[in-house]
PDB file of C-alpha atoms in Angstrom:
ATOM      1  CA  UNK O   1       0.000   0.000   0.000  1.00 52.00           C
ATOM      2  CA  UNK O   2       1.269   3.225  -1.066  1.00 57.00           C
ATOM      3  CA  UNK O   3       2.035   5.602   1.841  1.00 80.00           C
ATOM      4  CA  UNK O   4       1.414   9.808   2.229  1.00 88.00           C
ATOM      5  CA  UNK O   5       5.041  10.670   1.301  1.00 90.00           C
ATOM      6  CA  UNK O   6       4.949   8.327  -1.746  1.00 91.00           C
ATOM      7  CA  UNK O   7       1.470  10.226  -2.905  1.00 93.00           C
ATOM      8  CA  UNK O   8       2.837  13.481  -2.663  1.00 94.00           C
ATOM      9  CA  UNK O   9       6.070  12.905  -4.038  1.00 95.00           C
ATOM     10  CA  UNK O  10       4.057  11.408  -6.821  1.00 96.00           C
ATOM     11  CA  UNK O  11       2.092  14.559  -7.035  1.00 97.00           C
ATOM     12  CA  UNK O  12       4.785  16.653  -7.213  1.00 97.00           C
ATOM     13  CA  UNK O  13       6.385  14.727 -10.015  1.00 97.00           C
ATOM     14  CA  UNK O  14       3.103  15.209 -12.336  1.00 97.00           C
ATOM     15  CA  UNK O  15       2.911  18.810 -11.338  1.00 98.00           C
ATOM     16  CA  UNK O  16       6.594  19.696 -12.219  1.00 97.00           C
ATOM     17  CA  UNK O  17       6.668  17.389 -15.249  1.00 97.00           C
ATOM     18  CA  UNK O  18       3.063  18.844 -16.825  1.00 97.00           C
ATOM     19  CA  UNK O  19       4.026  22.599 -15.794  1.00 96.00           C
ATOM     20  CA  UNK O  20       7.435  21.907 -17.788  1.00 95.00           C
ATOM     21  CA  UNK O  21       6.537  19.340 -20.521  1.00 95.00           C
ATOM     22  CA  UNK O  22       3.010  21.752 -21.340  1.00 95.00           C
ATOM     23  CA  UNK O  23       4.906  25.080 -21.182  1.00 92.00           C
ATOM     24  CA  UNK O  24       4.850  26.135 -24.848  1.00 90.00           C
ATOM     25  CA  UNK O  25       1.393  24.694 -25.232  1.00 90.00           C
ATOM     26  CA  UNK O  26      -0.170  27.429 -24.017  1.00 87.00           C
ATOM     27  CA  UNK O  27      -2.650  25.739 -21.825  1.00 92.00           C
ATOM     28  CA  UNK O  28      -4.859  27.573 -19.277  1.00 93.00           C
ATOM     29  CA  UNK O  29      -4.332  26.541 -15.584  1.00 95.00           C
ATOM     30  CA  UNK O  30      -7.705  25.061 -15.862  1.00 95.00           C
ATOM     31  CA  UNK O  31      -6.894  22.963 -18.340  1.00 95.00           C
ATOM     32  CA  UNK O  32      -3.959  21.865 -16.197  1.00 97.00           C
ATOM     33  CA  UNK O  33      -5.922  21.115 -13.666  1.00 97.00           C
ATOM     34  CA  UNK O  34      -7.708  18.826 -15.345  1.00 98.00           C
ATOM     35  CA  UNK O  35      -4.382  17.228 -16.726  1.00 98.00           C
ATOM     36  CA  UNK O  36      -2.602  16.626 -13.375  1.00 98.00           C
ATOM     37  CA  UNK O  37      -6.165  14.829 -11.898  1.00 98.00           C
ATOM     38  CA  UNK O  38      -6.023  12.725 -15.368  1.00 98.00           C
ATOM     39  CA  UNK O  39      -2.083  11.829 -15.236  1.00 98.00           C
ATOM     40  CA  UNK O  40      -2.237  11.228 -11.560  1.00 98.00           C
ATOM     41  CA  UNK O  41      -5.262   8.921 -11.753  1.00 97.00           C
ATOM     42  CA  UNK O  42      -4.618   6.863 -14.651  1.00 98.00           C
ATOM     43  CA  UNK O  43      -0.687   5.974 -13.379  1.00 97.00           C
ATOM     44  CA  UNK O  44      -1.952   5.019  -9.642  1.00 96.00           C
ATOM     45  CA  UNK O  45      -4.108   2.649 -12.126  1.00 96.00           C
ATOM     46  CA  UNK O  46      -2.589   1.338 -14.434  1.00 96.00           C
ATOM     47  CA  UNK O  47       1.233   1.622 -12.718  1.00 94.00           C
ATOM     48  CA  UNK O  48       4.796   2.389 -13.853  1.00 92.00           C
ATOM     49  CA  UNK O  49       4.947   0.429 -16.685  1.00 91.00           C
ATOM     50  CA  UNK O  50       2.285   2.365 -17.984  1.00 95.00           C
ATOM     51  CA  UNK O  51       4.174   6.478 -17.162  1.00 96.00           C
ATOM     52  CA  UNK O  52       5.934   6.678 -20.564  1.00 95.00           C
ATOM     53  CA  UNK O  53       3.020   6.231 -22.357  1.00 95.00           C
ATOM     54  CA  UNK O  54       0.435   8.088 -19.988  1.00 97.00           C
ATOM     55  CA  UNK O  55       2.983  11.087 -20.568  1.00 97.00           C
ATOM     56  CA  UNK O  56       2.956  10.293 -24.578  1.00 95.00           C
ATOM     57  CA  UNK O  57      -0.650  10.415 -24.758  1.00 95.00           C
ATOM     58  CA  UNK O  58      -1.158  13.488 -22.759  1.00 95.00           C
ATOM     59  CA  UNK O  59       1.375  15.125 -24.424  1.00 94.00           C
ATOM     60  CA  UNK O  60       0.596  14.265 -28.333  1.00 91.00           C
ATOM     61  CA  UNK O  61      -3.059  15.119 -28.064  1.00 92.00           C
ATOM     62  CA  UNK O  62      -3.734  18.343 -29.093  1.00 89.00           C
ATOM     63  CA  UNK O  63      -6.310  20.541 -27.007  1.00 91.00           C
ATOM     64  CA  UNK O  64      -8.562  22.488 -28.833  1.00 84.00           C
ATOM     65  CA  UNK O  65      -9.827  25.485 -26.388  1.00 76.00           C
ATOM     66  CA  UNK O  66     -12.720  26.786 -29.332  1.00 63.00           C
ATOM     67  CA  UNK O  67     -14.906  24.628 -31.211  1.00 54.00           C
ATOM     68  CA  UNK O  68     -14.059  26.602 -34.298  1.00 53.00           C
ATOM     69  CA  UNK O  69     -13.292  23.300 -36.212  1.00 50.00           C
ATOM     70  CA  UNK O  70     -16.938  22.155 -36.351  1.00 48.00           C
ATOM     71  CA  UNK O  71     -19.357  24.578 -34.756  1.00 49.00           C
ATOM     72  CA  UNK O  72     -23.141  23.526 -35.117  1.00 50.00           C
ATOM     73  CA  UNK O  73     -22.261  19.676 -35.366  1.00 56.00           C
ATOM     74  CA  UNK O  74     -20.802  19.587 -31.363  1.00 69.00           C
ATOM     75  CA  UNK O  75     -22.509  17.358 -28.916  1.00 78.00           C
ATOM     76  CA  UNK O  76     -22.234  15.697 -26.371  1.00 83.00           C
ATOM     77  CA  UNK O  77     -24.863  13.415 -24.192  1.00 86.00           C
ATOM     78  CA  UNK O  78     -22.245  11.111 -22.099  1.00 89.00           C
ATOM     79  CA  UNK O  79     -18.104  10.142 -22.147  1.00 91.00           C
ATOM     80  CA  UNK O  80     -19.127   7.921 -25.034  1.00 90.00           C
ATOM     81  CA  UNK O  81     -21.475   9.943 -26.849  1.00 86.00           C
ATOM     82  CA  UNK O  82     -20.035  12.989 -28.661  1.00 83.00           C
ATOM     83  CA  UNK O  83     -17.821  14.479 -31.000  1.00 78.00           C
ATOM     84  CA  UNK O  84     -15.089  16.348 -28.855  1.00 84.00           C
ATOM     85  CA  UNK O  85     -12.314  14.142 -29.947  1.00 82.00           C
ATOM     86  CA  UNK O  86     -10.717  14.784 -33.068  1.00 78.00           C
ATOM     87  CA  UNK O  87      -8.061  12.768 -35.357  1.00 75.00           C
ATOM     88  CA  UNK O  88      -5.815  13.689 -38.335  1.00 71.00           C
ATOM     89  CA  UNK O  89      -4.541  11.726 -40.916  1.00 66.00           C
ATOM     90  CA  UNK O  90      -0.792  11.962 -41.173  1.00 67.00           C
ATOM     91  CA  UNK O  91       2.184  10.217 -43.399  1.00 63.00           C
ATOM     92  CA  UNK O  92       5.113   9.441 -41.503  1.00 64.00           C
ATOM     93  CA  UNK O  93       8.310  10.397 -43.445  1.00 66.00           C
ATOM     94  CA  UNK O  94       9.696   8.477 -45.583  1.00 69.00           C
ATOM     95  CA  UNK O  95       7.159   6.014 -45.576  1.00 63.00           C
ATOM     96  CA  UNK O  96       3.527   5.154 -46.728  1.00 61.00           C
ATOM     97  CA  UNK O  97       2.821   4.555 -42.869  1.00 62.00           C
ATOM     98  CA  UNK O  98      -0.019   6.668 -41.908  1.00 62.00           C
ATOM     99  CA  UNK O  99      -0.771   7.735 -38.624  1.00 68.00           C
ATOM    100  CA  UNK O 100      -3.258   9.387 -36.445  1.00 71.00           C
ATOM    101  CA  UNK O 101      -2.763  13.096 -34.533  1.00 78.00           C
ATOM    102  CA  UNK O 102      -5.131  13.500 -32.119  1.00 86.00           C
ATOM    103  CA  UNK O 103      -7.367  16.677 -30.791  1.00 87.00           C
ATOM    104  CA  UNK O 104      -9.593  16.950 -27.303  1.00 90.00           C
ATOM    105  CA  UNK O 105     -12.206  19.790 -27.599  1.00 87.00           C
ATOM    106  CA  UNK O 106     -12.246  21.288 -24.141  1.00 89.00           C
ATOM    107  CA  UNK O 107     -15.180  22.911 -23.142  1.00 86.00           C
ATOM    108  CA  UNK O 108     -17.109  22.216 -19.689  1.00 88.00           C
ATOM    109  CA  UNK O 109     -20.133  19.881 -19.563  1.00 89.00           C
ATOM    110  CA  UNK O 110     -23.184  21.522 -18.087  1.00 88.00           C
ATOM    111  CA  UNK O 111     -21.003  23.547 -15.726  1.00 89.00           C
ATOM    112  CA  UNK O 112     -19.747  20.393 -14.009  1.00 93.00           C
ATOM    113  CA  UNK O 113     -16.369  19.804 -13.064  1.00 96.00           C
ATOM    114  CA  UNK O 114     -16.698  15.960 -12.770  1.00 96.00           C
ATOM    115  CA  UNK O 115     -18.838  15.905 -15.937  1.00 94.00           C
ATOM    116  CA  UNK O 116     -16.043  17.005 -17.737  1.00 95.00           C
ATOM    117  CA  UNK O 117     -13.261  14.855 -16.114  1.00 97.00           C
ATOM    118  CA  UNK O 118     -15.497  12.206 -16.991  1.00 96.00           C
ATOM    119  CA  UNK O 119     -15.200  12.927 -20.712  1.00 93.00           C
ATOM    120  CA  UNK O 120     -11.617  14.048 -20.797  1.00 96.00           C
ATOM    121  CA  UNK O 121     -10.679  10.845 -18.610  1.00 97.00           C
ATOM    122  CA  UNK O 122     -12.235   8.423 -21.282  1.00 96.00           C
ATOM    123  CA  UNK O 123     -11.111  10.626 -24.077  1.00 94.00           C
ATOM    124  CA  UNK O 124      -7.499   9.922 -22.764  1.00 96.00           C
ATOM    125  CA  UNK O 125      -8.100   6.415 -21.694  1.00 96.00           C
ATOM    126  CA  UNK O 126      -9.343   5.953 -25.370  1.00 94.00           C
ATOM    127  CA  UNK O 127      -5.888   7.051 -26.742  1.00 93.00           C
ATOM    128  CA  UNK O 128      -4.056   5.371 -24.053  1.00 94.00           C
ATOM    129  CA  UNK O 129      -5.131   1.734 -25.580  1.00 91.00           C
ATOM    130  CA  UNK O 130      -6.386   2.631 -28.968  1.00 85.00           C
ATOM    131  CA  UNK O 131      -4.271   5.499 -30.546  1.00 78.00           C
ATOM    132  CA  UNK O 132      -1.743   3.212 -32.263  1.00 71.00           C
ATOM    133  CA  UNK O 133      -4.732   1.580 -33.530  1.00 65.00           C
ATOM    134  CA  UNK O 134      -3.968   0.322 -37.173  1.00 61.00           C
ATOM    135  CA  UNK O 135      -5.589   3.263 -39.528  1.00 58.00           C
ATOM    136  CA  UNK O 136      -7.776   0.781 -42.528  1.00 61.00           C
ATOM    137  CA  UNK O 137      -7.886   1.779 -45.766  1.00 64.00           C
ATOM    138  CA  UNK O 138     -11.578   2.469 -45.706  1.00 65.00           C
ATOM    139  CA  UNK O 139     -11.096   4.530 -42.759  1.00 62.00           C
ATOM    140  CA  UNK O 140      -8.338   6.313 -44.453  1.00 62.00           C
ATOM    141  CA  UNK O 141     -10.738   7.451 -47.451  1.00 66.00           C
ATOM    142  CA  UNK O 142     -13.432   8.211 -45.121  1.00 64.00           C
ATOM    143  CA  UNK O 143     -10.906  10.501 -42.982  1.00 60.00           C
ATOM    144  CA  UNK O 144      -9.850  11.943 -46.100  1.00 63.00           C
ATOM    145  CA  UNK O 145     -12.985  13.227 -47.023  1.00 67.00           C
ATOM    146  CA  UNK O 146     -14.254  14.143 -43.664  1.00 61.00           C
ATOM    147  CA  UNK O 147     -10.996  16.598 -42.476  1.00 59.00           C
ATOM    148  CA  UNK O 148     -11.561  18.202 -46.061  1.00 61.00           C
ATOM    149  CA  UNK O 149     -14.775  19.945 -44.595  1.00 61.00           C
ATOM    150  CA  UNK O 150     -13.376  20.165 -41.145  1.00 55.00           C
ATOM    151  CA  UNK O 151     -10.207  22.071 -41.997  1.00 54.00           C
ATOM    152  CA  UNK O 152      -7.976  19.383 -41.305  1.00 53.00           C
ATOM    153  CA  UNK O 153      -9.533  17.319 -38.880  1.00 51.00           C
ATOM    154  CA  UNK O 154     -11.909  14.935 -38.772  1.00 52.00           C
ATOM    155  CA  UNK O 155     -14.525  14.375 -36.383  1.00 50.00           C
ATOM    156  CA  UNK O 156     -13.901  10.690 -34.107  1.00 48.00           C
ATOM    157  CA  UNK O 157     -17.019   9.760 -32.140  1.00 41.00           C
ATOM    158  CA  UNK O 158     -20.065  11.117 -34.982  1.00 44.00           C
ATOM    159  CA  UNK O 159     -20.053   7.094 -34.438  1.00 46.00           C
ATOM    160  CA  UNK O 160     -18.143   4.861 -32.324  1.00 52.00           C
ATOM    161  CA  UNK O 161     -15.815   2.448 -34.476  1.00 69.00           C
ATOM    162  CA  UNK O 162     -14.900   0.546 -31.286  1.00 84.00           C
ATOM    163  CA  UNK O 163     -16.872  -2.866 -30.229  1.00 90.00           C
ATOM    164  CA  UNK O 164     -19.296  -2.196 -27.607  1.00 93.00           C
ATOM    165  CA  UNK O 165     -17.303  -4.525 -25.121  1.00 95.00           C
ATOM    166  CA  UNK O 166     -14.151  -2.609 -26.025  1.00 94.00           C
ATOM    167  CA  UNK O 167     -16.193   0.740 -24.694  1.00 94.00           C
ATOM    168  CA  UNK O 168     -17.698  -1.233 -21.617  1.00 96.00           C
ATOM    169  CA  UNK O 169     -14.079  -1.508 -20.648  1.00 96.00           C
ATOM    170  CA  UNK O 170     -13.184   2.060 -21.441  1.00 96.00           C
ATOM    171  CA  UNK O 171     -15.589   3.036 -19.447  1.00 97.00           C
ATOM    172  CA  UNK O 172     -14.845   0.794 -16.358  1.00 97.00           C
ATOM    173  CA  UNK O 173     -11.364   2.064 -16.154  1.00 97.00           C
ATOM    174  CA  UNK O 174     -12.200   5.235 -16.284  1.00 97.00           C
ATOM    175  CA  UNK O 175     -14.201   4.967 -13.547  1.00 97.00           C
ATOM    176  CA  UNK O 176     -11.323   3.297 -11.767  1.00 97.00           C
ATOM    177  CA  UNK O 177      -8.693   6.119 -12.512  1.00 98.00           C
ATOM    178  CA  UNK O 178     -11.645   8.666 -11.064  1.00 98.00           C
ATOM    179  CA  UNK O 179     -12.084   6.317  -8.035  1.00 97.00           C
ATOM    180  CA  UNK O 180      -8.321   6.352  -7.909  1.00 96.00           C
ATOM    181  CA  UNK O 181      -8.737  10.306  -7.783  1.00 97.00           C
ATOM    182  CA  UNK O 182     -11.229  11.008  -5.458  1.00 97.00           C
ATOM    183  CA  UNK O 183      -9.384   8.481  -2.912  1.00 95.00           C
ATOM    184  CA  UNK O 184      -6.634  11.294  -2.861  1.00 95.00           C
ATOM    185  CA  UNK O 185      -8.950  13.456  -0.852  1.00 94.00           C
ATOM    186  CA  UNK O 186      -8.324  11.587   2.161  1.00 92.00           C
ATOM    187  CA  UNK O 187      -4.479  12.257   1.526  1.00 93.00           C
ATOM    188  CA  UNK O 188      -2.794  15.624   3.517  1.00 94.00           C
ATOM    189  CA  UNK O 189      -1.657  16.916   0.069  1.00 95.00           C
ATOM    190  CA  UNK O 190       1.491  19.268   0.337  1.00 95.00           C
ATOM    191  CA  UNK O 191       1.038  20.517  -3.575  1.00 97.00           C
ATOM    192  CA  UNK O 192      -0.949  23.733  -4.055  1.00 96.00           C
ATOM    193  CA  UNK O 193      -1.735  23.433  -7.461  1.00 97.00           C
ATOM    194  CA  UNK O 194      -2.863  19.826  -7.315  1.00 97.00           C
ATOM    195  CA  UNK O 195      -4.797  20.561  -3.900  1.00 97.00           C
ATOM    196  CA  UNK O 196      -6.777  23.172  -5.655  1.00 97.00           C
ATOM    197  CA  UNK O 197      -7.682  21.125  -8.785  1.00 97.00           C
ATOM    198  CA  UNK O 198      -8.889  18.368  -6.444  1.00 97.00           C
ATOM    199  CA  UNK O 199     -11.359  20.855  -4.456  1.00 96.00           C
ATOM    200  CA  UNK O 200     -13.339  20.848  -7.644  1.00 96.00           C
ATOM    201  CA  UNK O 201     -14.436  17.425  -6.635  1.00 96.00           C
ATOM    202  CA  UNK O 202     -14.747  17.607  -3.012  1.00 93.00           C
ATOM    203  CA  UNK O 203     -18.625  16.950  -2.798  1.00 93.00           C
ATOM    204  CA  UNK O 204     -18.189  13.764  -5.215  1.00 95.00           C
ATOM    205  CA  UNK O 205     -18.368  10.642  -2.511  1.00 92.00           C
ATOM    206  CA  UNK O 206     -15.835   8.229  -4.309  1.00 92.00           C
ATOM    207  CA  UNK O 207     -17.872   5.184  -2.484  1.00 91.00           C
ATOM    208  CA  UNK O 208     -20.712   6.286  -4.411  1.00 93.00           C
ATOM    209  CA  UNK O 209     -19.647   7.271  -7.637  1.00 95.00           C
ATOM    210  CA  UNK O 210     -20.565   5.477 -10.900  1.00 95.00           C
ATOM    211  CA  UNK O 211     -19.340   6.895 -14.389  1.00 95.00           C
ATOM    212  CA  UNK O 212     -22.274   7.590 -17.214  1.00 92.00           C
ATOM    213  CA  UNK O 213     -22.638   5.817 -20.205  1.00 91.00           C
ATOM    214  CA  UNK O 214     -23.787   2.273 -21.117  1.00 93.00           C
ATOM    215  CA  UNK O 215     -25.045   1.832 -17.259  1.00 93.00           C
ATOM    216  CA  UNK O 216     -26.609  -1.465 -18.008  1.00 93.00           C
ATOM    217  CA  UNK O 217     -23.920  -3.369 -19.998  1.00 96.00           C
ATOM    218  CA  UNK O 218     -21.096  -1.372 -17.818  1.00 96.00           C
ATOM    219  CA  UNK O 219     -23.403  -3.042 -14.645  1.00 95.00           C
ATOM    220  CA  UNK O 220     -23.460  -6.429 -16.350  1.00 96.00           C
ATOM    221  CA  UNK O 221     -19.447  -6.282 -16.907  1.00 96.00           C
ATOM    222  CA  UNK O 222     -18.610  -4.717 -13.738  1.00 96.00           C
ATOM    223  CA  UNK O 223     -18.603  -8.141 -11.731  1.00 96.00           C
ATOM    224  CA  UNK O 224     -15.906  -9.599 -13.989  1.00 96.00           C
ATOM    225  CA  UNK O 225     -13.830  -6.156 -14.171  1.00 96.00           C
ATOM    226  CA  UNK O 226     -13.822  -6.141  -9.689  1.00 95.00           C
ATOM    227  CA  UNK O 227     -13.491  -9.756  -9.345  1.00 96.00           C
ATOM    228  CA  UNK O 228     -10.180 -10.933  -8.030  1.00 95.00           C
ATOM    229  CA  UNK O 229      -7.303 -10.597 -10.616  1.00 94.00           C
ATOM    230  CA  UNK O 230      -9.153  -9.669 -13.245  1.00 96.00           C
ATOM    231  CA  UNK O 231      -8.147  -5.995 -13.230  1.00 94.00           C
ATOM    232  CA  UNK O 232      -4.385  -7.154 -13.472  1.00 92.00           C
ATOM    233  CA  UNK O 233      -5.392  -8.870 -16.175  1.00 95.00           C
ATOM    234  CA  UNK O 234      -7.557  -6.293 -18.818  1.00 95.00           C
ATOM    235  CA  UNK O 235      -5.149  -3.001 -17.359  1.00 94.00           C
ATOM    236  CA  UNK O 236      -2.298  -4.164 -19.084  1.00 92.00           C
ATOM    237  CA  UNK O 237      -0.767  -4.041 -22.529  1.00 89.00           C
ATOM    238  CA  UNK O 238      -2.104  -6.959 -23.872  1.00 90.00           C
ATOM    239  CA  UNK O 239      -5.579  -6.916 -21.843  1.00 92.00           C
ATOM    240  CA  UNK O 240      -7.752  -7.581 -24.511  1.00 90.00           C
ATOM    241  CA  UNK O 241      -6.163 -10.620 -25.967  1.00 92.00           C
ATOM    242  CA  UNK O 242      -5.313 -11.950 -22.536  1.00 95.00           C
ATOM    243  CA  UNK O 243      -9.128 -11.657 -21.528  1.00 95.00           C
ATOM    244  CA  UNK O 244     -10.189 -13.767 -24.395  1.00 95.00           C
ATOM    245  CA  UNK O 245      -7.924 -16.093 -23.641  1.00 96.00           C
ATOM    246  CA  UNK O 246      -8.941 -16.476 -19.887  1.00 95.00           C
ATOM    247  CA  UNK O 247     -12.594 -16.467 -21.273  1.00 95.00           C
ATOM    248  CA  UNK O 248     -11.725 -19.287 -23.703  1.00 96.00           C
ATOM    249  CA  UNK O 249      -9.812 -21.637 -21.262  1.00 96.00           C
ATOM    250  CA  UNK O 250     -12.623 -21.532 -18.543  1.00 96.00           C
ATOM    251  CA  UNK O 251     -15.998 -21.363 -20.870  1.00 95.00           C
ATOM    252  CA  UNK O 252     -14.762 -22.582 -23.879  1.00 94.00           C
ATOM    253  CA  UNK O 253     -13.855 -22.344 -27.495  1.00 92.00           C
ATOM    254  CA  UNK O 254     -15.039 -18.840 -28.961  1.00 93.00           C
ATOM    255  CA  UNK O 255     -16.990 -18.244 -25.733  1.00 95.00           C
ATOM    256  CA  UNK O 256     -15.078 -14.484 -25.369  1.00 96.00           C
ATOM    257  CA  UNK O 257     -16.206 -14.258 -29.153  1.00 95.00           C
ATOM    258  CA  UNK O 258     -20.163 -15.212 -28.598  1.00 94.00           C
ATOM    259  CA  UNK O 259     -19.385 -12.632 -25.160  1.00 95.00           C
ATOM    260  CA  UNK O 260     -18.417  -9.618 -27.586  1.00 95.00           C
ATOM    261  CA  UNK O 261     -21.163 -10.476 -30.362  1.00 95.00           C
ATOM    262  CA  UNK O 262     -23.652 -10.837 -27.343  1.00 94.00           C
ATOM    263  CA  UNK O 263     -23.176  -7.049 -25.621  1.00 95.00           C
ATOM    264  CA  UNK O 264     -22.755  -6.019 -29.355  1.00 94.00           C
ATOM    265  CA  UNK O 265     -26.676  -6.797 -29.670  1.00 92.00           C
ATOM    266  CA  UNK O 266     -27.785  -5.652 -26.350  1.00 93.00           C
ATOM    267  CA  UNK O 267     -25.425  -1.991 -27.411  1.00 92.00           C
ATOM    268  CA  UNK O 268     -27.779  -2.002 -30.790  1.00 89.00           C
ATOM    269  CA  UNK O 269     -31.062  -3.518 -29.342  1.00 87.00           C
ATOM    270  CA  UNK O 270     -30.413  -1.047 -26.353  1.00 84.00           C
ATOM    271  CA  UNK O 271     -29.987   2.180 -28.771  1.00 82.00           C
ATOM    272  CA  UNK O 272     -32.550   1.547 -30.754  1.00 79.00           C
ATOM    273  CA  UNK O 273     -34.993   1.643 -27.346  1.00 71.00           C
ATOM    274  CA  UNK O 274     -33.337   4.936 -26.542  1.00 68.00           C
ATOM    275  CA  UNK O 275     -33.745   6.053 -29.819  1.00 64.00           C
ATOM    276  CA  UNK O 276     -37.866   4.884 -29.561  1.00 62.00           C
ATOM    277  CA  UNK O 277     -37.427   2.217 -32.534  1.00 59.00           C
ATOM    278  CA  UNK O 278     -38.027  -0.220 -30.919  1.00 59.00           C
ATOM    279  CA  UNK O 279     -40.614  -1.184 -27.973  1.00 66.00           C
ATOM    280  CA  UNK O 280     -39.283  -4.838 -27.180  1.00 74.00           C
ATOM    281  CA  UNK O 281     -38.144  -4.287 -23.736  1.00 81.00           C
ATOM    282  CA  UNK O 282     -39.171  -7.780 -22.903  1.00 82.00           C
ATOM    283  CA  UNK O 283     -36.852  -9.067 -25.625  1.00 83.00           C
ATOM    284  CA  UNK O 284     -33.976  -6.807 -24.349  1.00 86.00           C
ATOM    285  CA  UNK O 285     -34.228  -8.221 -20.802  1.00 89.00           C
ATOM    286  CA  UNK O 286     -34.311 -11.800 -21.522  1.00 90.00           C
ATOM    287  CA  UNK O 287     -31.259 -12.000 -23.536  1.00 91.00           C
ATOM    288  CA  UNK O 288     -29.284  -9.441 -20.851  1.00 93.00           C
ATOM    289  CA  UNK O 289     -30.220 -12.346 -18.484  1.00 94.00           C
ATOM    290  CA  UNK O 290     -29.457 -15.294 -20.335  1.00 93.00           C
ATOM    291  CA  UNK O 291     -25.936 -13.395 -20.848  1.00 94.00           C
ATOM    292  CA  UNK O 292     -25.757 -12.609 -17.494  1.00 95.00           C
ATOM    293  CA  UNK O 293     -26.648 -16.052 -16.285  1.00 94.00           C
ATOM    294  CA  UNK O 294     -24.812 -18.276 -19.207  1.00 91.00           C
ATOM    295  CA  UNK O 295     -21.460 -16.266 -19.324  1.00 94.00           C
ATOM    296  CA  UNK O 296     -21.126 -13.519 -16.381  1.00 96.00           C
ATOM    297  CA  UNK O 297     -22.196 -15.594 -13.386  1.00 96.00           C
ATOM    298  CA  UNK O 298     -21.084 -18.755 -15.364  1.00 96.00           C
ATOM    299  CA  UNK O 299     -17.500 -17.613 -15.685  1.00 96.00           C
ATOM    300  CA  UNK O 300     -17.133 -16.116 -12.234  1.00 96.00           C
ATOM    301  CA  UNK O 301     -18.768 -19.749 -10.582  1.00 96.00           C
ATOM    302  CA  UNK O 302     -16.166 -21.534 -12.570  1.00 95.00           C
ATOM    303  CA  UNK O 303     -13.067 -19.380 -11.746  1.00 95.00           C
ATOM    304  CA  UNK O 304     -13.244 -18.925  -8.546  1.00 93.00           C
ATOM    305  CA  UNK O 305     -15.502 -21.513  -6.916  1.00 86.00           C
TER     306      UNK O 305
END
């Protein structure tokens, strides 16, 4: 267990590091504020072998402080749901490589200081594990076209390209790197500048916090995300791969598979009864709780019992 002295020293290595690293970015202290909750959070969670590229990340998205880019298209109705994250299609040199360049749009969500940690802490979590994501040719074409109108960039999240399980877990971490942040409160912190940034959050309760977005599939997941090891397991380079695998050896051949294509329904049945399409609640909740039954509880009975 980490002790005060190791927090603060901590603390005071993100604070230096940002203030320096960020200097000719011409960031607002606000923003910063933001940025040393974020960088602080995410490497008590994921740990040291994930700094270098926590600092990467932070450092190689851009953040856009005026939604000049695209003006009437912005919105935003949860961390998963809007268009403030921006990519660019680049070539590296002297090769046919291309590459992504990221953008964040800051702006604050309905006046709420954890609304808008919540966004910019999946936004960044996003990049974390998905930025050196392999750029497809159709994608290419489609980016192409897209950051002609947009003066350079094109607009990410208009629609999701990740699975629905690959979100689920987005969206669990992030709540784990906010837990991780709140927890700090309890912590006699010697930094000033990291002591005021927290204050913004001192009436969220981080025993009763919950992140927003895909409630019901993030509640189905979240007993296999807290159960014993399992966190070791998906917060780490290879999570994904080494999920399906652990999947696999205790339910089966292609059970992770039948998993993903499973909570890829329920994301689509689930939207489209959001969206008023579709009235078959009673459909929705029996095959949530023949997933539930046949693969969450299934899997945890198995491992551990």
């Amino acid at each position: 267990m980490i002790n005060e002295d190791s927090f603060n020293t901590l603390i005071n290595q993100v604070v230096y590091s940002l203030d320096h690293l960020l200097k000719n970015k011409d960031y607002s202290q606000e923003v910063l504020n933001y940025l040393y909750l974020i960088t602080t959070g995410m490497i008590l969670t994921y740990g040291d072998s994930f700094v270098e590229e926590i600092y990467d990340t932070i450092l190689n998205t851009k953040i856009i402080k005026k939604p000049s880019l695209v003006t009437s298209l912005d919105y935003y109705d949860n961390p998963i749901n809007n268009n403030y994250l921006y990519k660019n299609v680049t070539k590296k040199v002297n090769t046919n490589y291309l590459t992504y360049e990221y953008g964040i749009l800051f702006t604050e969500i309905d006046n709420s200081f954890i609304k808008t940690l919540e966004y910019l802490v999946y936004s960044y979590n996003k990049l974390l594990f998905h930025r050196k994501d392999k750029v497809s040719l159709k994608d290419n074409l489609l980016i192409q076209i897209d950051k002609f109108f947009h003066n350079g960039y094109s607009s990410l999240i208009k629609k999701d390209s990740l699975k629905a399980i690959d979100k689920v877990i987005l969206l669990l971490q992030s709540e784990d790197v906010i837990k991780r942040i709140l927890k700090l409160k309890k912590v006699n912190i010697k930094n000033g500048k990291f002591k005021k940034a927290l204050d913004n959050l001192k009436k969220i309760k981080e025993s009763e916090y919950t992140i927003e977005g895909l409630e019901s599939l993030v509640t189905l997941f979240r007993p296999i995300y807290n159960a014993k090891g399992m966190k070791e397991i998906i917060n780490t380079h290879k999570g994904v791969s080494l999920l399906e695998k652990e999947f696999n050896r205790i339910l089966g051949r292609n059970a992770y598979l039948t998993l993903c294509n499973s909570i890829e329904f329920l994301d689509k049945k689930l939207s489209n009864l959001e969206n008023e399409q579709d009235n078959k609640y009673y459909d929705f909740a029996t095959r949530y709780l023949i997933l539930r039954n046949e693969f969450i509880n299934k899997f945890l009975k198995l491992r551990y019992t």
